[in-house]
Amino acid sequence: MGRHDAAREYGGRGQRVLAALAVLAVSLLSGVAAAAPGESKGLYLVHMTSAPPVVAYGGGIAGLSATAAVAEDDAPSPGRTPQGSAGGMGGRKGRSTRLLRPRADDPHVRAYAQHLTSMQEQTLTSVGVAASSMVYSYGFAANSFCAELTRSQAQQLRAQPGVGRVARGRKVRAFTTYSPKFLKLGAAKGAWEANGGKMNAGEGVVVGIIDSGIWPEHPSFANQGYGAPPKHWKGACPGLKKCNGKVVGARYFLSAYEREYGKLERGEYRSARDAGGHGTWCAGAAVGNSGVVLTEQDGTPIGSASGMAPRGRVAVYKALWYNASEGYGHDCDIFAAVDQAVADGVDVLSMSIGSGEDTYFGDLPLLRAAEAGVFVTLAAGNAGLPGMGGTYRSISNTSPFYLTVAASTTDHDAALLLRARSAATTAATAAAYGATDGSENNSSYTARATSSGSNRGLISHSYRPFQAVYEAPVIAPFSSAGPPLNPSRPLPATLQVTNDILKPDVTAPGVDLVAAAPGGTARDAWYNMKSGTSMSTPHLAGIAALLIQKYPSWRPAAIKSAIMTTAYRMNNRGGALRTFMGSPATPWFFGSGHVNTSAMLDPGLVYDVGQGAYANFLAGVNLPAAKKAFPTRRLSPIKPWDLNQPNICVSRLTNTVTVTRSVTSVTGKPRTYQVQVSNPANVDVQVTPSQFTILPKQTVTFKVKLTPKKSTRQFSFGQLVWSDGRHRVKSILAVQPMAAL
């Protein structure tokens, strides 16, 4: 198969090119400053504090108009576009507080972005580094840049006024036919029905996928009568020959990868086309078209597939590249992709990647994205559960600005169907797996040999897979676990992460699932079977798109809250969630529980996070670092456990702590809620008030008093539930009672 036409990458010696519609990731591919003798160079991310990025600039510089995202009723400038996925809590009827995101094609935005780039160049040249050493200039979601520097040059930059953080760039790694049914998306009063049915579910929402690209000819991404993209969308497809209505954006980011790791391997595409399959799979799982019949490479159908939000549009940002069959990328390219996606106008951003960086401050572009109204999902990682090849503290992506997703099983085993090694495999094989038959007629299943690599042998009946019902969900053995820090060791003096945020947030299907694969055509819709938190993450991206479609004025934190407080923690056999080994699973493995796509549509109450709250949270974690990150904000540090998250997590509880939370009603009638508490072991819990009546859109604040009764130095778990007889708004209580040190 021939290599497709490559798209141009922005760049040129000493130039700064603003791409049409969204130009804030600038690639400068040649010319570097001279290094000191014997000193090697590398790529560094430099975060500036001298000025906020486009999405946060409120004005004040002569000749440069404000560009910040603002509420619709705050006299917006012509350079802003309503973004339905953020704002107040009014739902369909209360959209007056939608967030107006700056448009990347607006002259005021262009002017301010160029101003940031000029300041970044001046910062480089002030320490004797040529501006041509800059690989990327970021300006939309972050005022940062990526440059090729020596260690001594990086050290000099750290001492410059207006520079907040200088960090060596890191390698970033990539971490279904049945999922919609298991998730009950098509059930009566389910998420598809709530949004006008399966053929309308996701309409008007753009999901961005930062990954290894896409195979646009696959039927999962065909134009099935799509009209023009949503009005707020400003993206384009320079990374492919053209957009097609379903695929509304396609870009690629390669500059940092090639500088650090060398040229692309043969078989990879210098475009947004996917060679490895990871990105195509994720895009298909999130928003793949409904009713696509996936096939083996010989044309044999295996079943009908659908994404979680099948009428959603997809924008791909290729920043992962395949080298020796492994997909990985570079921080600088990832940052450029995030910046561009926010500028283009994505509503949801799915990132099945992780670098293992142990700091919230490395996630500042994602904080800015959340404040601009973008809902972000990231993978928890595939380092494994304790006792199953992994350990506690293996989790990636622990910041509270986004949703971190663990992986678990469904109640059917696609691997049984697709991993059979010979044509003699029959339904009897299922019995060896301890499964109960969910088919109509077991004896009518026959084996058909295939030639799809290791997936040899196909059990089929009327092109419908064998369905064996298993205990589910079960937490996947590869799924990473929290907490991020060792709870028994002293905290580092330069703390930039905390155990006071419970991660992951939720779990979702991520084991032995099939979705779109490269090579498919309109006639042959090829598939891959994959497992990983990389697979569960786009499930949540598509599910979030359904919530955004139903409640376009909700902020990302409210969407996240609805998903978390309605999650369930019981399996299909009535027992508590377990691991693959049969041991009890804890919230460090699954967060709030397994996503419930029906209950999330009517959460009753949500825990919202207002503008500025995340910055105050960071100030409570590390005030000096927060002051550098937000030099123009008046910070009011809060304890990490006081960030208005659904779950309450307190580490090192040596004395009584009182935690504050606020909930906002998203129902149409006054409701009276009463609290129900299950205390964590060795912790006394008191909630005041224990009952309240709340009006529609009203916010009520309550306090949770936690007192250690006995020092165990181990985390114990309980639950706090607000119930009005119809809604059960659930929060995990995770507490580590300790003796005073």
PDB file of C-alpha atoms in Angstrom, residues 408-645:
ATOM      1  CA  SER A 408     -12.428  -3.144  33.462  1.00  0.00           C
ATOM      2  CA  THR A 409     -14.221  -5.963  31.689  1.00  0.00           C
ATOM      3  CA  THR A 410     -17.623  -6.371  30.100  1.00  0.00           C
ATOM      4  CA  ASP A 411     -19.664  -9.515  30.711  1.00  0.00           C
ATOM      5  CA  HIS A 412     -18.815 -11.029  27.305  1.00  0.00           C
ATOM      6  CA  ASP A 413     -15.462 -12.323  26.090  1.00  0.00           C
ATOM      7  CA  ALA A 414     -14.532 -11.250  22.571  1.00  0.00           C
ATOM      8  CA  ALA A 415     -11.141 -12.902  23.034  1.00  0.00           C
ATOM      9  CA  LEU A 416     -12.824 -16.293  23.137  1.00  0.00           C
ATOM     10  CA  LEU A 417     -14.186 -15.548  19.694  1.00  0.00           C
ATOM     11  CA  LEU A 418     -11.085 -14.015  18.164  1.00  0.00           C
ATOM     12  CA  ARG A 419      -8.143 -15.737  19.826  1.00  0.00           C
ATOM     13  CA  ALA A 420      -9.017 -19.332  18.975  1.00  0.00           C
ATOM     14  CA  ARG A 421      -5.948 -20.941  17.439  1.00  0.00           C
ATOM     15  CA  SER A 422      -7.554 -23.507  15.167  1.00  0.00           C
ATOM     16  CA  ALA A 423     -10.699 -24.160  13.162  1.00  0.00           C
ATOM     17  CA  ALA A 424     -11.598 -26.956  15.565  1.00  0.00           C
ATOM     18  CA  THR A 425     -12.540 -24.458  18.271  1.00  0.00           C
ATOM     19  CA  THR A 426     -16.187 -24.829  19.240  1.00  0.00           C
ATOM     20  CA  ALA A 427     -18.613 -23.521  21.789  1.00  0.00           C
ATOM     21  CA  ALA A 428     -17.260 -26.138  24.184  1.00  0.00           C
ATOM     22  CA  THR A 429     -14.195 -23.906  24.539  1.00  0.00           C
ATOM     23  CA  ALA A 430     -16.386 -21.428  26.374  1.00  0.00           C
ATOM     24  CA  ALA A 431     -17.041 -23.906  29.142  1.00  0.00           C
ATOM     25  CA  ALA A 432     -13.314 -24.033  29.842  1.00  0.00           C
ATOM     26  CA  TYR A 433     -13.493 -20.304  30.574  1.00  0.00           C
ATOM     27  CA  GLY A 434     -16.144 -20.842  33.245  1.00  0.00           C
ATOM     28  CA  ALA A 435     -18.702 -18.954  31.210  1.00  0.00           C
ATOM     29  CA  THR A 436     -22.448 -19.400  31.058  1.00  0.00           C
ATOM     30  CA  ASP A 437     -23.990 -19.553  27.606  1.00  0.00           C
ATOM     31  CA  GLY A 438     -25.770 -16.401  26.528  1.00  0.00           C
ATOM     32  CA  SER A 439     -26.560 -17.599  23.009  1.00  0.00           C
ATOM     33  CA  GLU A 440     -29.787 -19.013  21.623  1.00  0.00           C
ATOM     34  CA  ASN A 441     -28.339 -22.250  20.317  1.00  0.00           C
ATOM     35  CA  ASN A 442     -24.848 -23.230  21.354  1.00  0.00           C
ATOM     36  CA  SER A 443     -24.573 -26.241  19.055  1.00  0.00           C
ATOM     37  CA  SER A 444     -25.082 -24.206  15.905  1.00  0.00           C
ATOM     38  CA  TYR A 445     -21.819 -22.318  16.316  1.00  0.00           C
ATOM     39  CA  THR A 446     -19.131 -23.332  13.826  1.00  0.00           C
ATOM     40  CA  ALA A 447     -15.480 -22.445  13.490  1.00  0.00           C
ATOM     41  CA  ARG A 448     -14.171 -20.531  10.495  1.00  0.00           C
ATOM     42  CA  ALA A 449     -10.437 -20.190   9.912  1.00  0.00           C
ATOM     43  CA  THR A 450      -9.085 -16.689   9.301  1.00  0.00           C
ATOM     44  CA  SER A 451      -5.718 -15.196   8.469  1.00  0.00           C
ATOM     45  CA  SER A 452      -5.594 -12.195  10.795  1.00  0.00           C
ATOM     46  CA  GLY A 453      -2.279 -12.740  12.535  1.00  0.00           C
ATOM     47  CA  SER A 454      -2.675 -14.216  16.003  1.00  0.00           C
ATOM     48  CA  ASN A 455      -6.468 -13.949  15.833  1.00  0.00           C
ATOM     49  CA  ARG A 456      -6.886 -17.309  14.089  1.00  0.00           C
ATOM     50  CA  GLY A 457     -10.168 -19.172  14.161  1.00  0.00           C
ATOM     51  CA  LEU A 458     -13.610 -17.606  14.326  1.00  0.00           C
ATOM     52  CA  ILE A 459     -16.649 -18.975  16.111  1.00  0.00           C
ATOM     53  CA  SER A 460     -19.670 -17.528  14.357  1.00  0.00           C
ATOM     54  CA  HIS A 461     -23.392 -17.958  13.924  1.00  0.00           C
ATOM     55  CA  SER A 462     -25.226 -15.708  11.509  1.00  0.00           C
ATOM     56  CA  TYR A 463     -22.184 -13.430  11.820  1.00  0.00           C
ATOM     57  CA  ARG A 464     -22.955 -12.936  15.497  1.00  0.00           C
ATOM     58  CA  PRO A 465     -20.208 -13.664  18.046  1.00  0.00           C
ATOM     59  CA  PHE A 466     -20.577 -16.354  20.682  1.00  0.00           C
ATOM     60  CA  GLN A 467     -21.830 -14.620  23.803  1.00  0.00           C
ATOM     61  CA  ALA A 468     -20.670 -16.027  27.108  1.00  0.00           C
ATOM     62  CA  VAL A 469     -21.780 -14.146  30.207  1.00  0.00           C
ATOM     63  CA  TYR A 470     -19.127 -13.458  32.837  1.00  0.00           C
ATOM     64  CA  GLU A 471     -18.955 -11.667  36.158  1.00  0.00           C
ATOM     65  CA  ALA A 472     -18.531  -8.010  35.306  1.00  0.00           C
ATOM     66  CA  PRO A 473     -17.232  -5.493  35.623  1.00  0.00           C
ATOM     67  CA  VAL A 474     -13.906  -6.844  36.898  1.00  0.00           C
ATOM     68  CA  ILE A 475     -10.962  -4.473  37.253  1.00  0.00           C
ATOM     69  CA  ALA A 476      -8.332  -5.273  34.627  1.00  0.00           C
ATOM     70  CA  PRO A 477      -5.032  -6.634  35.989  1.00  0.00           C
ATOM     71  CA  PHE A 478      -3.024  -4.137  33.901  1.00  0.00           C
ATOM     72  CA  SER A 479      -4.940  -1.050  35.078  1.00  0.00           C
ATOM     73  CA  SER A 480      -2.763   1.289  37.170  1.00  0.00           C
ATOM     74  CA  ALA A 481      -3.542   2.059  40.798  1.00  0.00           C
ATOM     75  CA  GLY A 482      -3.268   5.049  43.106  1.00  0.00           C
ATOM     76  CA  PRO A 483      -2.312   6.738  45.325  1.00  0.00           C
ATOM     77  CA  PRO A 484       0.444   8.661  43.514  1.00  0.00           C
ATOM     78  CA  LEU A 485       2.728   8.939  46.568  1.00  0.00           C
ATOM     79  CA  ASN A 486       3.876   6.441  49.176  1.00  0.00           C
ATOM     80  CA  PRO A 487       1.440   7.167  52.035  1.00  0.00           C
ATOM     81  CA  SER A 488       3.856   5.976  54.729  1.00  0.00           C
ATOM     82  CA  ARG A 489       6.825   8.173  53.809  1.00  0.00           C
ATOM     83  CA  PRO A 490       7.407  11.854  54.622  1.00  0.00           C
ATOM     84  CA  LEU A 491       6.179  14.253  51.965  1.00  0.00           C
ATOM     85  CA  PRO A 492       8.825  15.900  49.766  1.00  0.00           C
ATOM     86  CA  ALA A 493       9.629  19.543  50.504  1.00  0.00           C
ATOM     87  CA  THR A 494       9.004  20.455  46.859  1.00  0.00           C
ATOM     88  CA  LEU A 495       5.608  18.756  46.767  1.00  0.00           C
ATOM     89  CA  GLN A 496       3.852  19.150  43.395  1.00  0.00           C
ATOM     90  CA  VAL A 497       1.378  16.294  43.723  1.00  0.00           C
ATOM     91  CA  THR A 498      -0.735  15.053  46.625  1.00  0.00           C
ATOM     92  CA  ASN A 499      -2.549  11.978  47.923  1.00  0.00           C
ATOM     93  CA  ASP A 500      -5.545  14.184  48.739  1.00  0.00           C
ATOM     94  CA  ILE A 501      -7.122  13.692  45.302  1.00  0.00           C
ATOM     95  CA  LEU A 502      -8.593  10.246  44.700  1.00  0.00           C
ATOM     96  CA  LYS A 503      -7.522   8.840  41.331  1.00  0.00           C
ATOM     97  CA  PRO A 504      -8.553   7.219  39.047  1.00  0.00           C
ATOM     98  CA  ASP A 505     -11.975   8.856  38.750  1.00  0.00           C
ATOM     99  CA  VAL A 506     -14.000   6.040  37.158  1.00  0.00           C
ATOM    100  CA  THR A 507     -13.585   2.773  35.299  1.00  0.00           C
ATOM    101  CA  ALA A 508     -15.020   1.718  31.936  1.00  0.00           C
ATOM    102  CA  PRO A 509     -14.699  -1.146  29.433  1.00  0.00           C
ATOM    103  CA  GLY A 510     -11.097  -1.680  28.363  1.00  0.00           C
ATOM    104  CA  VAL A 511     -10.482  -5.440  27.985  1.00  0.00           C
ATOM    105  CA  ASP A 512     -10.570  -7.404  24.709  1.00  0.00           C
ATOM    106  CA  LEU A 513     -12.659  -4.939  22.722  1.00  0.00           C
ATOM    107  CA  VAL A 514     -12.860  -4.513  18.967  1.00  0.00           C
ATOM    108  CA  ALA A 515     -13.090  -1.306  16.950  1.00  0.00           C
ATOM    109  CA  ALA A 516     -11.847   0.215  13.698  1.00  0.00           C
ATOM    110  CA  ALA A 517      -8.389  -0.586  12.312  1.00  0.00           C
ATOM    111  CA  PRO A 518      -6.210   0.892   9.554  1.00  0.00           C
ATOM    112  CA  GLY A 519      -6.666  -0.625   6.117  1.00  0.00           C
ATOM    113  CA  GLY A 520     -10.433  -0.632   6.130  1.00  0.00           C
ATOM    114  CA  THR A 521     -12.350   0.577   3.109  1.00  0.00           C
ATOM    115  CA  ALA A 522     -15.982   1.256   2.317  1.00  0.00           C
ATOM    116  CA  ARG A 523     -16.319  -2.458   1.506  1.00  0.00           C
ATOM    117  CA  ASP A 524     -14.105  -4.032   4.185  1.00  0.00           C
ATOM    118  CA  ALA A 525     -14.296  -2.513   7.679  1.00  0.00           C
ATOM    119  CA  TRP A 526     -11.243  -4.046   9.333  1.00  0.00           C
ATOM    120  CA  TYR A 527     -10.955  -4.201  13.098  1.00  0.00           C
ATOM    121  CA  ASN A 528      -8.429  -4.607  15.879  1.00  0.00           C
ATOM    122  CA  MET A 529      -9.013  -6.207  19.256  1.00  0.00           C
ATOM    123  CA  LYS A 530      -7.241  -4.259  21.996  1.00  0.00           C
ATOM    124  CA  SER A 531      -7.018  -3.988  25.774  1.00  0.00           C
ATOM    125  CA  GLY A 532      -5.792  -1.137  27.938  1.00  0.00           C
ATOM    126  CA  THR A 533      -6.770   2.044  29.688  1.00  0.00           C
ATOM    127  CA  SER A 534      -6.140   3.495  26.211  1.00  0.00           C
ATOM    128  CA  MET A 535      -9.383   1.747  25.269  1.00  0.00           C
ATOM    129  CA  SER A 536     -11.480   2.796  28.275  1.00  0.00           C
ATOM    130  CA  THR A 537     -10.479   6.457  27.880  1.00  0.00           C
ATOM    131  CA  PRO A 538     -12.176   7.117  24.495  1.00  0.00           C
ATOM    132  CA  HIS A 539     -15.267   5.337  25.832  1.00  0.00           C
ATOM    133  CA  LEU A 540     -15.544   8.115  28.418  1.00  0.00           C
ATOM    134  CA  ALA A 541     -14.797  10.775  25.809  1.00  0.00           C
ATOM    135  CA  GLY A 542     -17.786   9.619  23.761  1.00  0.00           C
ATOM    136  CA  ILE A 543     -19.963   9.251  26.851  1.00  0.00           C
ATOM    137  CA  ALA A 544     -19.046  12.794  27.935  1.00  0.00           C
ATOM    138  CA  ALA A 545     -20.028  13.997  24.459  1.00  0.00           C
ATOM    139  CA  LEU A 546     -23.537  12.618  25.077  1.00  0.00           C
ATOM    140  CA  LEU A 547     -23.800  14.575  28.333  1.00  0.00           C
ATOM    141  CA  ILE A 548     -22.509  17.722  26.629  1.00  0.00           C
ATOM    142  CA  GLN A 549     -25.095  17.305  23.888  1.00  0.00           C
ATOM    143  CA  LYS A 550     -27.873  17.069  26.497  1.00  0.00           C
ATOM    144  CA  TYR A 551     -26.523  19.806  28.772  1.00  0.00           C
ATOM    145  CA  PRO A 552     -24.542  22.167  26.523  1.00  0.00           C
ATOM    146  CA  SER A 553     -24.192  24.878  29.178  1.00  0.00           C
ATOM    147  CA  TRP A 554     -22.515  22.714  31.833  1.00  0.00           C
ATOM    148  CA  ARG A 555     -18.902  23.278  32.734  1.00  0.00           C
ATOM    149  CA  PRO A 556     -16.484  20.341  32.396  1.00  0.00           C
ATOM    150  CA  ALA A 557     -16.453  19.912  36.191  1.00  0.00           C
ATOM    151  CA  ALA A 558     -20.239  19.452  36.223  1.00  0.00           C
ATOM    152  CA  ILE A 559     -20.013  16.843  33.450  1.00  0.00           C
ATOM    153  CA  LYS A 560     -17.317  15.059  35.431  1.00  0.00           C
ATOM    154  CA  SER A 561     -19.416  15.209  38.599  1.00  0.00           C
ATOM    155  CA  ALA A 562     -22.472  13.697  36.891  1.00  0.00           C
ATOM    156  CA  ILE A 563     -20.345  10.771  35.682  1.00  0.00           C
ATOM    157  CA  MET A 564     -18.687  10.183  39.063  1.00  0.00           C
ATOM    158  CA  THR A 565     -21.595  10.569  41.500  1.00  0.00           C
ATOM    159  CA  THR A 566     -23.811   8.165  39.556  1.00  0.00           C
ATOM    160  CA  ALA A 567     -21.178   5.450  39.014  1.00  0.00           C
ATOM    161  CA  TYR A 568     -21.866   1.982  40.458  1.00  0.00           C
ATOM    162  CA  ARG A 569     -19.646  -0.327  42.515  1.00  0.00           C
ATOM    163  CA  MET A 570     -21.552  -3.638  42.295  1.00  0.00           C
ATOM    164  CA  ASN A 571     -21.043  -6.334  39.683  1.00  0.00           C
ATOM    165  CA  ASN A 572     -23.707  -8.141  37.684  1.00  0.00           C
ATOM    166  CA  ARG A 573     -23.881 -10.868  40.328  1.00  0.00           C
ATOM    167  CA  GLY A 574     -24.737  -8.492  43.156  1.00  0.00           C
ATOM    168  CA  GLY A 575     -21.307  -8.432  44.756  1.00  0.00           C
ATOM    169  CA  ALA A 576     -18.704  -5.718  45.225  1.00  0.00           C
ATOM    170  CA  LEU A 577     -16.244  -5.025  42.417  1.00  0.00           C
ATOM    171  CA  ARG A 578     -13.280  -7.391  42.312  1.00  0.00           C
ATOM    172  CA  THR A 579      -9.968  -7.780  40.516  1.00  0.00           C
ATOM    173  CA  PHE A 580      -9.065 -10.498  38.020  1.00  0.00           C
ATOM    174  CA  MET A 581      -7.645 -12.555  40.881  1.00  0.00           C
ATOM    175  CA  GLY A 582     -10.934 -12.374  42.775  1.00  0.00           C
ATOM    176  CA  SER A 583      -9.615 -10.056  45.487  1.00  0.00           C
ATOM    177  CA  PRO A 584     -11.662  -7.013  46.587  1.00  0.00           C
ATOM    178  CA  ALA A 585     -11.085  -3.915  44.493  1.00  0.00           C
ATOM    179  CA  THR A 586     -10.691  -0.536  46.211  1.00  0.00           C
ATOM    180  CA  PRO A 587     -11.339   3.025  45.035  1.00  0.00           C
ATOM    181  CA  TRP A 588      -7.602   3.332  44.327  1.00  0.00           C
ATOM    182  CA  PHE A 589      -8.344   0.885  41.504  1.00  0.00           C
ATOM    183  CA  PHE A 590     -11.700   2.177  40.194  1.00  0.00           C
ATOM    184  CA  GLY A 591     -12.303   5.653  41.670  1.00  0.00           C
ATOM    185  CA  SER A 592     -16.022   6.348  42.017  1.00  0.00           C
ATOM    186  CA  GLY A 593     -16.915   3.087  40.276  1.00  0.00           C
ATOM    187  CA  HIS A 594     -18.080   2.013  36.832  1.00  0.00           C
ATOM    188  CA  VAL A 595     -19.705   4.625  34.606  1.00  0.00           C
ATOM    189  CA  ASN A 596     -23.513   4.429  34.521  1.00  0.00           C
ATOM    190  CA  THR A 597     -24.662   5.989  31.263  1.00  0.00           C
ATOM    191  CA  SER A 598     -28.338   6.125  32.240  1.00  0.00           C
ATOM    192  CA  ALA A 599     -28.069   7.488  35.792  1.00  0.00           C
ATOM    193  CA  MET A 600     -25.604  10.195  34.718  1.00  0.00           C
ATOM    194  CA  LEU A 601     -28.363  11.844  32.654  1.00  0.00           C
ATOM    195  CA  ASP A 602     -30.190  12.833  35.836  1.00  0.00           C
ATOM    196  CA  PRO A 603     -27.613  13.272  38.619  1.00  0.00           C
ATOM    197  CA  GLY A 604     -29.802  15.528  40.796  1.00  0.00           C
ATOM    198  CA  LEU A 605     -26.862  17.509  42.190  1.00  0.00           C
ATOM    199  CA  VAL A 606     -23.452  18.326  40.768  1.00  0.00           C
ATOM    200  CA  TYR A 607     -20.159  19.407  42.319  1.00  0.00           C
ATOM    201  CA  ASP A 608     -19.114  22.293  40.088  1.00  0.00           C
ATOM    202  CA  VAL A 609     -15.720  24.025  40.021  1.00  0.00           C
ATOM    203  CA  GLY A 610     -15.715  27.732  39.261  1.00  0.00           C
ATOM    204  CA  GLN A 611     -13.100  29.773  37.416  1.00  0.00           C
ATOM    205  CA  GLY A 612      -9.970  30.205  39.511  1.00  0.00           C
ATOM    206  CA  ALA A 613     -10.620  27.290  41.862  1.00  0.00           C
ATOM    207  CA  TYR A 614      -8.005  25.051  40.259  1.00  0.00           C
ATOM    208  CA  ALA A 615      -5.374  27.772  40.630  1.00  0.00           C
ATOM    209  CA  ASN A 616      -6.259  28.094  44.323  1.00  0.00           C
ATOM    210  CA  PHE A 617      -5.961  24.323  44.639  1.00  0.00           C
ATOM    211  CA  LEU A 618      -2.455  24.443  43.158  1.00  0.00           C
ATOM    212  CA  ALA A 619      -1.604  27.275  45.537  1.00  0.00           C
ATOM    213  CA  GLY A 620      -2.579  24.993  48.412  1.00  0.00           C
ATOM    214  CA  VAL A 621      -0.318  22.243  47.076  1.00  0.00           C
ATOM    215  CA  ASN A 622       2.711  24.445  46.377  1.00  0.00           C
ATOM    216  CA  LEU A 623       2.281  28.201  46.763  1.00  0.00           C
ATOM    217  CA  PRO A 624       5.631  29.315  45.256  1.00  0.00           C
ATOM    218  CA  ALA A 625       5.051  27.201  42.153  1.00  0.00           C
ATOM    219  CA  ALA A 626       1.467  28.456  41.860  1.00  0.00           C
ATOM    220  CA  LYS A 627       2.568  32.088  42.110  1.00  0.00           C
ATOM    221  CA  LYS A 628       4.932  31.487  39.210  1.00  0.00           C
ATOM    222  CA  ALA A 629       2.221  29.759  37.209  1.00  0.00           C
ATOM    223  CA  PHE A 630      -0.432  32.439  37.870  1.00  0.00           C
ATOM    224  CA  PRO A 631       1.468  35.700  38.468  1.00  0.00           C
ATOM    225  CA  THR A 632      -1.491  37.942  37.598  1.00  0.00           C
ATOM    226  CA  ARG A 633      -4.070  36.158  39.747  1.00  0.00           C
ATOM    227  CA  ARG A 634      -4.903  36.921  43.345  1.00  0.00           C
ATOM    228  CA  LEU A 635      -4.518  33.436  44.749  1.00  0.00           C
ATOM    229  CA  SER A 636      -6.419  32.198  47.787  1.00  0.00           C
ATOM    230  CA  PRO A 637      -4.788  28.861  48.697  1.00  0.00           C
ATOM    231  CA  ILE A 638      -7.122  26.063  49.751  1.00  0.00           C
ATOM    232  CA  LYS A 639      -6.355  22.699  51.247  1.00  0.00           C
ATOM    233  CA  PRO A 640      -6.236  20.091  48.485  1.00  0.00           C
ATOM    234  CA  TRP A 641      -9.193  18.222  50.015  1.00  0.00           C
ATOM    235  CA  ASP A 642     -11.306  21.390  49.806  1.00  0.00           C
ATOM    236  CA  LEU A 643     -11.325  21.460  46.006  1.00  0.00           C
ATOM    237  CA  ASN A 644     -14.983  20.929  45.135  1.00  0.00           C
ATOM    238  CA  GLN A 645     -14.584  17.379  43.813  1.00  0.00           C
TER     239      GLN A 645
END
